[in-house]
PDB file of C-alpha atoms in Angstrom:
ATOM      1  CA  MET A   1     -17.402  69.948 -18.409  1.00 68.00           C
ATOM      2  CA  SER A   2     -21.140  70.083 -18.134  1.00 79.00           C
ATOM      3  CA  PHE A   3     -23.121  68.669 -15.268  1.00 75.00           C
ATOM      4  CA  GLU A   4     -24.494  65.837 -17.428  1.00 80.00           C
ATOM      5  CA  GLU A   5     -20.977  64.777 -18.440  1.00 79.00           C
ATOM      6  CA  TYR A   6     -19.831  64.922 -14.858  1.00 75.00           C
ATOM      7  CA  ALA A   7     -22.788  62.790 -13.724  1.00 78.00           C
ATOM      8  CA  ALA A   8     -22.120  60.232 -16.487  1.00 81.00           C
ATOM      9  CA  LEU A   9     -18.485  60.038 -15.479  1.00 80.00           C
ATOM     10  CA  ALA A  10     -19.459  59.588 -11.835  1.00 80.00           C
ATOM     11  CA  ARG A  11     -21.876  56.786 -12.742  1.00 83.00           C
ATOM     12  CA  GLN A  12     -19.160  55.109 -14.818  1.00 85.00           C
ATOM     13  CA  LEU A  13     -16.662  55.310 -11.964  1.00 85.00           C
ATOM     14  CA  SER A  14     -19.227  54.005  -9.523  1.00 85.00           C
ATOM     15  CA  ALA A  15     -20.012  51.066 -11.816  1.00 86.00           C
ATOM     16  CA  GLN A  16     -16.319  50.295 -12.188  1.00 86.00           C
ATOM     17  CA  HIS A  17     -15.885  50.478  -8.426  1.00 83.00           C
ATOM     18  CA  ARG A  18     -18.782  48.073  -7.849  1.00 86.00           C
ATOM     19  CA  ALA A  19     -17.414  45.733 -10.530  1.00 87.00           C
ATOM     20  CA  GLY A  20     -14.010  45.820  -8.866  1.00 87.00           C
ATOM     21  CA  GLU A  21     -15.529  45.023  -5.478  1.00 87.00           C
ATOM     22  CA  GLN A  22     -17.527  42.141  -6.957  1.00 87.00           C
ATOM     23  CA  HIS A  23     -14.431  40.805  -8.680  1.00 88.00           C
ATOM     24  CA  ALA A  24     -12.436  41.073  -5.460  1.00 89.00           C
ATOM     25  CA  ALA A  25     -15.180  39.262  -3.523  1.00 89.00           C
ATOM     26  CA  ALA A  26     -15.372  36.534  -6.159  1.00 89.00           C
ATOM     27  CA  GLU A  27     -11.580  36.144  -6.147  1.00 88.00           C
ATOM     28  CA  SER A  28     -11.565  35.951  -2.348  1.00 91.00           C
ATOM     29  CA  ALA A  29     -14.278  33.280  -2.401  1.00 89.00           C
ATOM     30  CA  ARG A  30     -12.368  31.335  -5.055  1.00 87.00           C
ATOM     31  CA  ARG A  31      -9.211  31.449  -2.948  1.00 89.00           C
ATOM     32  CA  ARG A  32     -11.103  30.243   0.120  1.00 91.00           C
ATOM     33  CA  ASP A  33     -12.537  27.362  -1.884  1.00 89.00           C
ATOM     34  CA  LEU A  34      -9.077  26.482  -3.210  1.00 88.00           C
ATOM     35  CA  HIS A  35      -7.581  26.544   0.276  1.00 90.00           C
ATOM     36  CA  ALA A  36     -10.393  24.347   1.596  1.00 91.00           C
ATOM     37  CA  ALA A  37      -9.889  21.904  -1.279  1.00 89.00           C
ATOM     38  CA  VAL A  38      -6.142  21.818  -0.620  1.00 89.00           C
ATOM     39  CA  ASP A  39      -6.690  21.119   3.098  1.00 92.00           C
ATOM     40  CA  TYR A  40      -9.169  18.330   2.343  1.00 90.00           C
ATOM     41  CA  LEU A  41      -6.856  16.791  -0.226  1.00 89.00           C
ATOM     42  CA  GLN A  42      -3.963  16.970   2.216  1.00 91.00           C
ATOM     43  CA  GLN A  43      -6.021  15.115   4.818  1.00 92.00           C
ATOM     44  CA  ARG A  44      -6.921  12.451   2.268  1.00 89.00           C
ATOM     45  CA  LEU A  45      -3.306  11.986   1.223  1.00 88.00           C
ATOM     46  CA  THR A  46      -2.196  11.751   4.848  1.00 91.00           C
ATOM     47  CA  ALA A  47      -4.843   9.106   5.568  1.00 89.00           C
ATOM     48  CA  GLN A  48      -3.824   7.203   2.432  1.00 87.00           C
ATOM     49  CA  GLY A  49      -0.191   7.264   3.503  1.00 87.00           C
ATOM     50  CA  GLN A  50      -1.056   5.905   6.942  1.00 88.00           C
ATOM     51  CA  ARG A  51      -3.222   3.176   5.423  1.00 84.00           C
ATOM     52  CA  LEU A  52      -0.451   2.190   3.025  1.00 82.00           C
ATOM     53  CA  ASP A  53       1.944   1.958   5.963  1.00 84.00           C
ATOM     54  CA  GLN A  54      -0.504  -0.376   7.718  1.00 80.00           C
ATOM     55  CA  LEU A  55      -0.817  -2.534   4.609  1.00 79.00           C
ATOM     56  CA  GLY A  56       2.955  -2.651   4.268  1.00 78.00           C
ATOM     57  CA  ARG A  57       3.410  -3.741   7.874  1.00 78.00           C
ATOM     58  CA  ALA A  58       0.655  -6.340   7.490  1.00 72.00           C
ATOM     59  CA  ILE A  59       2.331  -8.019   4.510  1.00 71.00           C
ATOM     60  CA  GLY A  60       5.796  -7.776   6.054  1.00 70.00           C
ATOM     61  CA  ILE A  61       7.327  -4.843   4.173  1.00 69.00           C
ATOM     62  CA  GLU A  62       9.786  -3.002   6.339  1.00 64.00           C
ATOM     63  CA  GLN A  63       9.778   0.773   6.248  1.00 62.00           C
ATOM     64  CA  PRO A  64      12.946   2.242   4.705  1.00 62.00           C
ATOM     65  CA  PRO A  65      15.267   3.859   7.247  1.00 62.00           C
ATOM     66  CA  PRO A  66      15.559   7.640   7.123  1.00 59.00           C
ATOM     67  CA  ALA A  67      18.319   8.995   4.950  1.00 57.00           C
ATOM     68  CA  PRO A  68      21.415  10.055   6.898  1.00 62.00           C
ATOM     69  CA  ALA A  69      21.805  13.783   7.396  1.00 57.00           C
ATOM     70  CA  PRO A  70      24.513  15.413   5.293  1.00 57.00           C
ATOM     71  CA  PRO A  71      27.658  16.491   7.116  1.00 57.00           C
ATOM     72  CA  SER A  72      27.560  19.990   8.516  1.00 51.00           C
ATOM     73  CA  THR A  73      30.935  20.950   7.116  1.00 49.00           C
ATOM     74  CA  GLY A  74      32.553  20.196   3.810  1.00 46.00           C
ATOM     75  CA  PRO A  75      36.136  19.202   3.032  1.00 43.00           C
ATOM     76  CA  GLY A  76      38.673  21.958   3.148  1.00 46.00           C
ATOM     77  CA  THR A  77      41.185  22.944   0.536  1.00 45.00           C
ATOM     78  CA  GLY A  78      44.847  22.232   0.682  1.00 44.00           C
ATOM     79  CA  ASP A  79      45.656  25.489   2.498  1.00 46.00           C
ATOM     80  CA  GLY A  80      43.058  24.927   5.184  1.00 44.00           C
ATOM     81  CA  GLY A  81      40.547  27.411   3.713  1.00 44.00           C
ATOM     82  CA  PRO A  82      36.914  26.682   3.001  1.00 43.00           C
ATOM     83  CA  ALA A  83      36.026  24.688  -0.101  1.00 44.00           C
ATOM     84  CA  GLY A  84      33.127  26.986  -1.106  1.00 42.00           C
ATOM     85  CA  ALA A  85      29.602  27.879  -0.045  1.00 40.00           C
ATOM     86  CA  ALA A  86      28.925  24.321   1.123  1.00 40.00           C
ATOM     87  CA  GLY A  87      32.097  24.310   3.207  1.00 42.00           C
ATOM     88  CA  ALA A  88      31.279  27.481   5.184  1.00 42.00           C
ATOM     89  CA  PRO A  89      27.728  28.658   4.613  1.00 43.00           C
ATOM     90  CA  GLY A  90      26.887  32.147   5.748  1.00 42.00           C
ATOM     91  CA  ARG A  91      30.460  33.375   6.030  1.00 43.00           C
ATOM     92  CA  ALA A  92      31.372  36.704   4.564  1.00 44.00           C
ATOM     93  CA  GLY A  93      33.263  36.525   1.328  1.00 44.00           C
ATOM     94  CA  VAL A  94      32.034  33.007   0.528  1.00 43.00           C
ATOM     95  CA  GLY A  95      29.374  32.774  -2.168  1.00 43.00           C
ATOM     96  CA  ALA A  96      27.745  30.104  -4.249  1.00 41.00           C
ATOM     97  CA  TYR A  97      29.806  31.094  -7.299  1.00 40.00           C
ATOM     98  CA  PRO A  98      33.490  31.984  -7.621  1.00 45.00           C
ATOM     99  CA  GLN A  99      34.423  35.631  -7.608  1.00 47.00           C
ATOM    100  CA  LEU A 100      35.368  37.016 -11.019  1.00 45.00           C
ATOM    101  CA  PRO A 101      37.300  40.146 -11.947  1.00 49.00           C
ATOM    102  CA  ALA A 102      35.265  43.210 -12.693  1.00 47.00           C
ATOM    103  CA  GLY A 103      35.617  42.946 -16.471  1.00 45.00           C
ATOM    104  CA  GLU A 104      34.735  39.263 -16.592  1.00 44.00           C
ATOM    105  CA  ALA A 105      31.885  39.808 -14.181  1.00 41.00           C
ATOM    106  CA  ARG A 106      30.342  42.366 -16.488  1.00 42.00           C
ATOM    107  CA  LEU A 107      30.537  39.870 -19.333  1.00 41.00           C
ATOM    108  CA  ALA A 108      29.108  37.052 -17.296  1.00 43.00           C
ATOM    109  CA  LEU A 109      26.123  38.911 -15.878  1.00 42.00           C
ATOM    110  CA  PRO A 110      22.974  38.831 -18.022  1.00 45.00           C
ATOM    111  CA  THR A 111      21.820  42.153 -19.417  1.00 45.00           C
ATOM    112  CA  ALA A 112      18.320  43.270 -20.163  1.00 45.00           C
ATOM    113  CA  VAL A 113      17.389  43.294 -23.824  1.00 46.00           C
ATOM    114  CA  SER A 114      15.191  46.098 -25.034  1.00 46.00           C
ATOM    115  CA  PRO A 115      13.012  45.915 -28.142  1.00 47.00           C
ATOM    116  CA  ALA A 116      15.087  48.701 -29.693  1.00 48.00           C
ATOM    117  CA  GLY A 117      18.167  46.539 -29.495  1.00 49.00           C
ATOM    118  CA  GLY A 118      16.566  43.898 -31.677  1.00 49.00           C
ATOM    119  CA  GLY A 119      16.476  41.182 -29.016  1.00 51.00           C
ATOM    120  CA  VAL A 120      13.361  39.054 -28.475  1.00 53.00           C
ATOM    121  CA  PRO A 121      12.709  38.100 -24.856  1.00 53.00           C
ATOM    122  CA  ALA A 122      11.886  34.467 -24.190  1.00 54.00           C
ATOM    123  CA  GLN A 123       8.240  33.701 -23.546  1.00 58.00           C
ATOM    124  CA  ARG A 124       7.339  32.763 -19.998  1.00 57.00           C
ATOM    125  CA  ALA A 125       5.649  29.473 -19.379  1.00 59.00           C
ATOM    126  CA  ALA A 126       1.925  29.724 -18.896  1.00 63.00           C
ATOM    127  CA  ALA A 127       0.909  29.545 -15.229  1.00 71.00           C
ATOM    128  CA  ALA A 128      -0.992  26.412 -14.271  1.00 78.00           C
ATOM    129  CA  ASP A 129      -4.589  26.814 -13.187  1.00 83.00           C
ATOM    130  CA  PRO A 130      -4.863  25.822  -9.488  1.00 83.00           C
ATOM    131  CA  ALA A 131      -8.409  24.543  -9.937  1.00 83.00           C
ATOM    132  CA  VAL A 132      -7.348  22.253 -12.787  1.00 88.00           C
ATOM    133  CA  GLU A 133      -4.358  20.964 -10.816  1.00 88.00           C
ATOM    134  CA  LEU A 134      -6.532  20.284  -7.773  1.00 85.00           C
ATOM    135  CA  GLU A 135      -9.052  18.413  -9.904  1.00 89.00           C
ATOM    136  CA  LEU A 136      -6.268  16.244 -11.332  1.00 90.00           C
ATOM    137  CA  ALA A 137      -4.948  15.598  -7.830  1.00 87.00           C
ATOM    138  CA  ARG A 138      -8.445  14.694  -6.634  1.00 88.00           C
ATOM    139  CA  ARG A 139      -8.852  12.199  -9.469  1.00 91.00           C
ATOM    140  CA  MET A 140      -5.502  10.649  -8.623  1.00 91.00           C
ATOM    141  CA  ALA A 141      -6.539  10.409  -4.971  1.00 88.00           C
ATOM    142  CA  ASP A 142      -9.791   8.700  -6.006  1.00 90.00           C
ATOM    143  CA  GLU A 143      -7.802   6.239  -8.098  1.00 91.00           C
ATOM    144  CA  ALA A 144      -5.465   5.605  -5.168  1.00 87.00           C
ATOM    145  CA  ASP A 145      -8.487   4.964  -2.918  1.00 88.00           C
ATOM    146  CA  ARG A 146      -9.850   2.455  -5.419  1.00 90.00           C
ATOM    147  CA  HIS A 147      -6.563   0.581  -5.615  1.00 87.00           C
ATOM    148  CA  GLY A 148      -6.233   0.718  -1.829  1.00 84.00           C
ATOM    149  CA  GLN A 149      -9.657  -0.861  -1.383  1.00 86.00           C
ATOM    150  CA  GLN A 150      -8.712  -3.623  -3.812  1.00 86.00           C
ATOM    151  CA  ALA A 151      -5.480  -4.211  -1.894  1.00 80.00           C
ATOM    152  CA  GLU A 152      -7.394  -4.416   1.392  1.00 82.00           C
ATOM    153  CA  LEU A 153      -9.815  -6.967  -0.083  1.00 83.00           C
ATOM    154  CA  LEU A 154      -6.882  -9.060  -1.268  1.00 81.00           C
ATOM    155  CA  ALA A 155      -5.167  -8.707   2.113  1.00 79.00           C
ATOM    156  CA  GLN A 156      -8.294 -10.012   3.846  1.00 81.00           C
ATOM    157  CA  ARG A 157      -7.978 -13.293   1.947  1.00 85.00           C
ATOM    158  CA  PRO A 158      -5.526 -15.998   2.988  1.00 88.00           C
ATOM    159  CA  ALA A 159      -2.872 -17.283   0.632  1.00 86.00           C
ATOM    160  CA  LEU A 160      -4.245 -20.828   0.817  1.00 90.00           C
ATOM    161  CA  LEU A 161      -7.537 -21.339  -1.049  1.00 90.00           C
ATOM    162  CA  PRO A 162      -8.492 -17.648  -0.863  1.00 89.00           C
ATOM    163  CA  THR A 163     -11.982 -18.037  -2.336  1.00 89.00           C
ATOM    164  CA  TRP A 164     -13.036 -20.839   0.017  1.00 91.00           C
ATOM    165  CA  SER A 165     -14.855 -20.441   3.305  1.00 90.00           C
ATOM    166  CA  PRO A 166     -12.886 -21.065   6.532  1.00 90.00           C
ATOM    167  CA  LEU A 167     -14.784 -24.308   7.198  1.00 93.00           C
ATOM    168  CA  ALA A 168     -14.246 -25.677   3.687  1.00 94.00           C
ATOM    169  CA  ARG A 169     -10.569 -24.676   3.828  1.00 93.00           C
ATOM    170  CA  ALA A 170     -10.091 -26.465   7.161  1.00 94.00           C
ATOM    171  CA  VAL A 171     -11.811 -29.614   5.913  1.00 95.00           C
ATOM    172  CA  ALA A 172      -9.658 -29.648   2.771  1.00 95.00           C
ATOM    173  CA  VAL A 173      -6.416 -29.145   4.717  1.00 95.00           C
ATOM    174  CA  TYR A 174      -7.156 -31.801   7.351  1.00 95.00           C
ATOM    175  CA  ALA A 175      -8.360 -34.225   4.694  1.00 94.00           C
ATOM    176  CA  ALA A 176      -5.191 -33.696   2.630  1.00 95.00           C
ATOM    177  CA  CYS A 177      -2.993 -34.251   5.688  1.00 94.00           C
ATOM    178  CA  GLY A 178      -5.024 -37.332   6.624  1.00 92.00           C
ATOM    179  CA  ALA A 179      -4.710 -38.671   3.079  1.00 91.00           C
ATOM    180  CA  ALA A 180      -0.939 -38.193   3.194  1.00 93.00           C
ATOM    181  CA  ALA A 181      -0.862 -40.050   6.525  1.00 92.00           C
ATOM    182  CA  GLY A 182      -2.982 -42.806   4.957  1.00 88.00           C
ATOM    183  CA  VAL A 183      -0.400 -43.227   2.196  1.00 90.00           C
ATOM    184  CA  LEU A 184       2.291 -43.608   4.865  1.00 91.00           C
ATOM    185  CA  VAL A 185       0.132 -46.221   6.594  1.00 88.00           C
ATOM    186  CA  LEU A 186      -0.087 -48.214   3.393  1.00 87.00           C
ATOM    187  CA  MET A 187       3.685 -48.016   3.070  1.00 90.00           C
ATOM    188  CA  LEU A 188       4.019 -49.329   6.636  1.00 89.00           C
ATOM    189  CA  VAL A 189       1.597 -52.137   5.825  1.00 87.00           C
ATOM    190  CA  LEU A 190       3.707 -53.145   2.851  1.00 87.00           C
ATOM    191  CA  ALA A 191       6.833 -52.944   5.009  1.00 89.00           C
ATOM    192  CA  SER A 192       5.109 -55.132   7.618  1.00 86.00           C
ATOM    193  CA  GLY A 193       4.286 -57.689   4.949  1.00 83.00           C
ATOM    194  CA  VAL A 194       7.957 -58.164   4.122  1.00 86.00           C
ATOM    195  CA  GLY A 195       9.000 -58.236   7.768  1.00 84.00           C
ATOM    196  CA  LEU A 196      10.536 -54.762   8.094  1.00 87.00           C
ATOM    197  CA  VAL A 197       7.942 -53.527  10.606  1.00 85.00           C
ATOM    198  CA  ASP A 198       6.336 -55.591  13.364  1.00 88.00           C
ATOM    199  CA  GLY A 199       2.654 -55.607  14.160  1.00 85.00           C
ATOM    200  CA  PHE A 200       2.906 -53.477  17.326  1.00 89.00           C
ATOM    201  CA  THR A 201       4.757 -50.679  15.530  1.00 89.00           C
ATOM    202  CA  LEU A 202       2.258 -50.802  12.679  1.00 87.00           C
ATOM    203  CA  GLY A 203      -0.684 -50.565  15.067  1.00 86.00           C
ATOM    204  CA  ALA A 204       0.873 -47.729  17.074  1.00 89.00           C
ATOM    205  CA  TRP A 205       1.585 -45.608  14.011  1.00 89.00           C
ATOM    206  CA  MET A 206      -1.784 -46.386  12.437  1.00 87.00           C
ATOM    207  CA  CYS A 207      -3.915 -45.663  15.507  1.00 87.00           C
ATOM    208  CA  ALA A 208      -2.024 -42.824  17.138  1.00 89.00           C
ATOM    209  CA  GLY A 209       1.225 -41.694  15.547  1.00 91.00           C
ATOM    210  CA  LEU A 210       0.279 -40.826  11.972  1.00 92.00           C
ATOM    211  CA  PRO A 211      -3.179 -39.405  12.816  1.00 93.00           C
ATOM    212  CA  ALA A 212      -1.544 -37.102  15.368  1.00 94.00           C
ATOM    213  CA  VAL A 213       1.097 -36.048  12.829  1.00 94.00           C
ATOM    214  CA  ALA A 214      -1.635 -35.361  10.261  1.00 94.00           C
ATOM    215  CA  PHE A 215      -3.650 -33.338  12.768  1.00 95.00           C
ATOM    216  CA  PHE A 216      -0.774 -31.139  13.866  1.00 95.00           C
ATOM    217  CA  GLY A 217       0.352 -30.764  10.254  1.00 95.00           C
ATOM    218  CA  GLY A 218      -3.075 -29.438   9.246  1.00 95.00           C
ATOM    219  CA  TYR A 219      -3.115 -27.186  12.314  1.00 94.00           C
ATOM    220  CA  LEU A 220       0.221 -25.635  11.373  1.00 94.00           C
ATOM    221  CA  VAL A 221      -0.715 -25.249   7.716  1.00 94.00           C
ATOM    222  CA  LEU A 222      -3.909 -23.393   8.599  1.00 93.00           C
ATOM    223  CA  GLY A 223      -2.004 -21.140  10.970  1.00 89.00           C
ATOM    224  CA  ARG A 224       0.691 -20.325   8.423  1.00 88.00           C
ATOM    225  CA  TRP A 225      -1.110 -20.058   5.069  1.00 90.00           C
ATOM    226  CA  GLY A 226      -4.774 -19.985   6.102  1.00 89.00           C
ATOM    227  CA  ARG A 227      -4.569 -16.698   7.992  1.00 84.00           C
ATOM    228  CA  PRO A 228      -5.405 -13.439   6.191  1.00 83.00           C
ATOM    229  CA  ALA A 229      -2.843 -10.678   6.478  1.00 74.00           C
ATOM    230  CA  MET A 230      -5.295  -7.949   7.545  1.00 75.00           C
ATOM    231  CA  VAL A 231      -7.476  -9.930   9.965  1.00 71.00           C
ATOM    232  CA  ALA A 232      -6.654  -9.380  13.607  1.00 65.00           C
ATOM    233  CA  GLY A 233      -6.409 -12.435  15.829  1.00 68.00           C
ATOM    234  CA  THR A 234      -6.308 -16.099  14.884  1.00 73.00           C
ATOM    235  CA  PRO A 235      -8.889 -17.476  12.450  1.00 78.00           C
ATOM    236  CA  PRO A 236     -10.821 -20.604  13.501  1.00 86.00           C
ATOM    237  CA  ARG A 237      -8.969 -23.850  12.838  1.00 90.00           C
ATOM    238  CA  TYR A 238     -11.830 -26.215  13.784  1.00 92.00           C
ATOM    239  CA  LEU A 239      -9.781 -28.444  16.077  1.00 94.00           C
ATOM    240  CA  PRO A 240     -12.504 -31.030  16.921  1.00 93.00           C
ATOM    241  CA  LEU A 241     -13.347 -31.418  13.231  1.00 93.00           C
ATOM    242  CA  GLY A 242      -9.681 -31.774  12.287  1.00 93.00           C
ATOM    243  CA  PHE A 243      -9.100 -34.311  15.065  1.00 93.00           C
ATOM    244  CA  LEU A 244     -12.078 -36.341  13.899  1.00 93.00           C
ATOM    245  CA  ILE A 245     -11.023 -36.266  10.243  1.00 93.00           C
ATOM    246  CA  CYS A 246      -7.406 -37.247  10.870  1.00 92.00           C
ATOM    247  CA  PHE A 247      -8.114 -40.009  13.411  1.00 91.00           C
ATOM    248  CA  LEU A 248     -10.817 -41.515  11.194  1.00 89.00           C
ATOM    249  CA  LEU A 249      -9.229 -41.153   7.772  1.00 85.00           C
ATOM    250  CA  VAL A 250      -6.032 -43.044   8.586  1.00 83.00           C
ATOM    251  CA  PRO A 251      -7.745 -46.204   9.933  1.00 83.00           C
ATOM    252  CA  MET A 252     -10.228 -45.971   7.061  1.00 86.00           C
ATOM    253  CA  ALA A 253      -7.310 -46.062   4.634  1.00 81.00           C
ATOM    254  CA  TYR A 254      -6.073 -49.237   6.298  1.00 80.00           C
ATOM    255  CA  CYS A 255      -9.543 -50.777   6.157  1.00 83.00           C
ATOM    256  CA  ALA A 256      -9.824 -49.824   2.486  1.00 83.00           C
ATOM    257  CA  TYR A 257      -6.495 -51.531   1.858  1.00 79.00           C
ATOM    258  CA  LEU A 258      -7.669 -54.713   3.556  1.00 80.00           C
ATOM    259  CA  LEU A 259     -10.901 -54.722   1.560  1.00 84.00           C
ATOM    260  CA  MET A 260      -8.965 -54.201  -1.666  1.00 84.00           C
ATOM    261  CA  VAL A 261      -6.613 -57.089  -0.877  1.00 77.00           C
ATOM    262  CA  ARG A 262      -9.506 -59.423  -0.040  1.00 76.00           C
ATOM    263  CA  GLY A 263     -11.316 -58.386  -3.188  1.00 79.00           C
ATOM    264  CA  LEU A 264      -8.285 -59.188  -5.318  1.00 76.00           C
ATOM    265  CA  ARG A 265      -8.041 -62.589  -3.761  1.00 67.00           C
TER     266      ARG A 265
END
């Protein structure tokens, strides 16, 4: 071998060595990036799981109890011996499969197939690309975040009149309860006209009893169905406003009834 050939061979080996080092460095960097992406995705999934648990507790979903641990020993056979590998794991002479005679064991064991024997080995499944799988997992995590944000927005709205403001919701609830109490007042007025209710009872229910019932009814309704699931504390129920609406609406219903009767006359 001449000196020129030896120098060319040395340059070729040096170039291959540098290419191998560059490839190894690139592969190491790719693995670090994959590990960092896996750690970040794991943190996201853990945070999502905790947030879903909070949402579940907020809407009243109980967490499923942990599955009971399997028994440590399995049932024995009729002669008191172990039932198999599950019955006595780790013991000598007990395997996951029954022991076969030597001849049957040779038939049962798989044998390698060489190309000369005419056999065609089965093709192995193509290995999944970690980067592609991580990208798919990231997209799924983004989709889960989007749905989680939508669930949180829905959980921050009460079941009763969710698109209304708290003040408008309180006014509507107290007014509805006051209107229902006004209907009862009119029924008492009709009962008083036929002599079933005296004047003192009618006045007591109209001025105090039914307005108080309407007020406490609206208060309870706002506390039960007007409270968002994810809002800490008690939302405002506007007690002075509700008291004013209920104790004014019921007498106004009675006055409206009197005006209607006089107008018909």
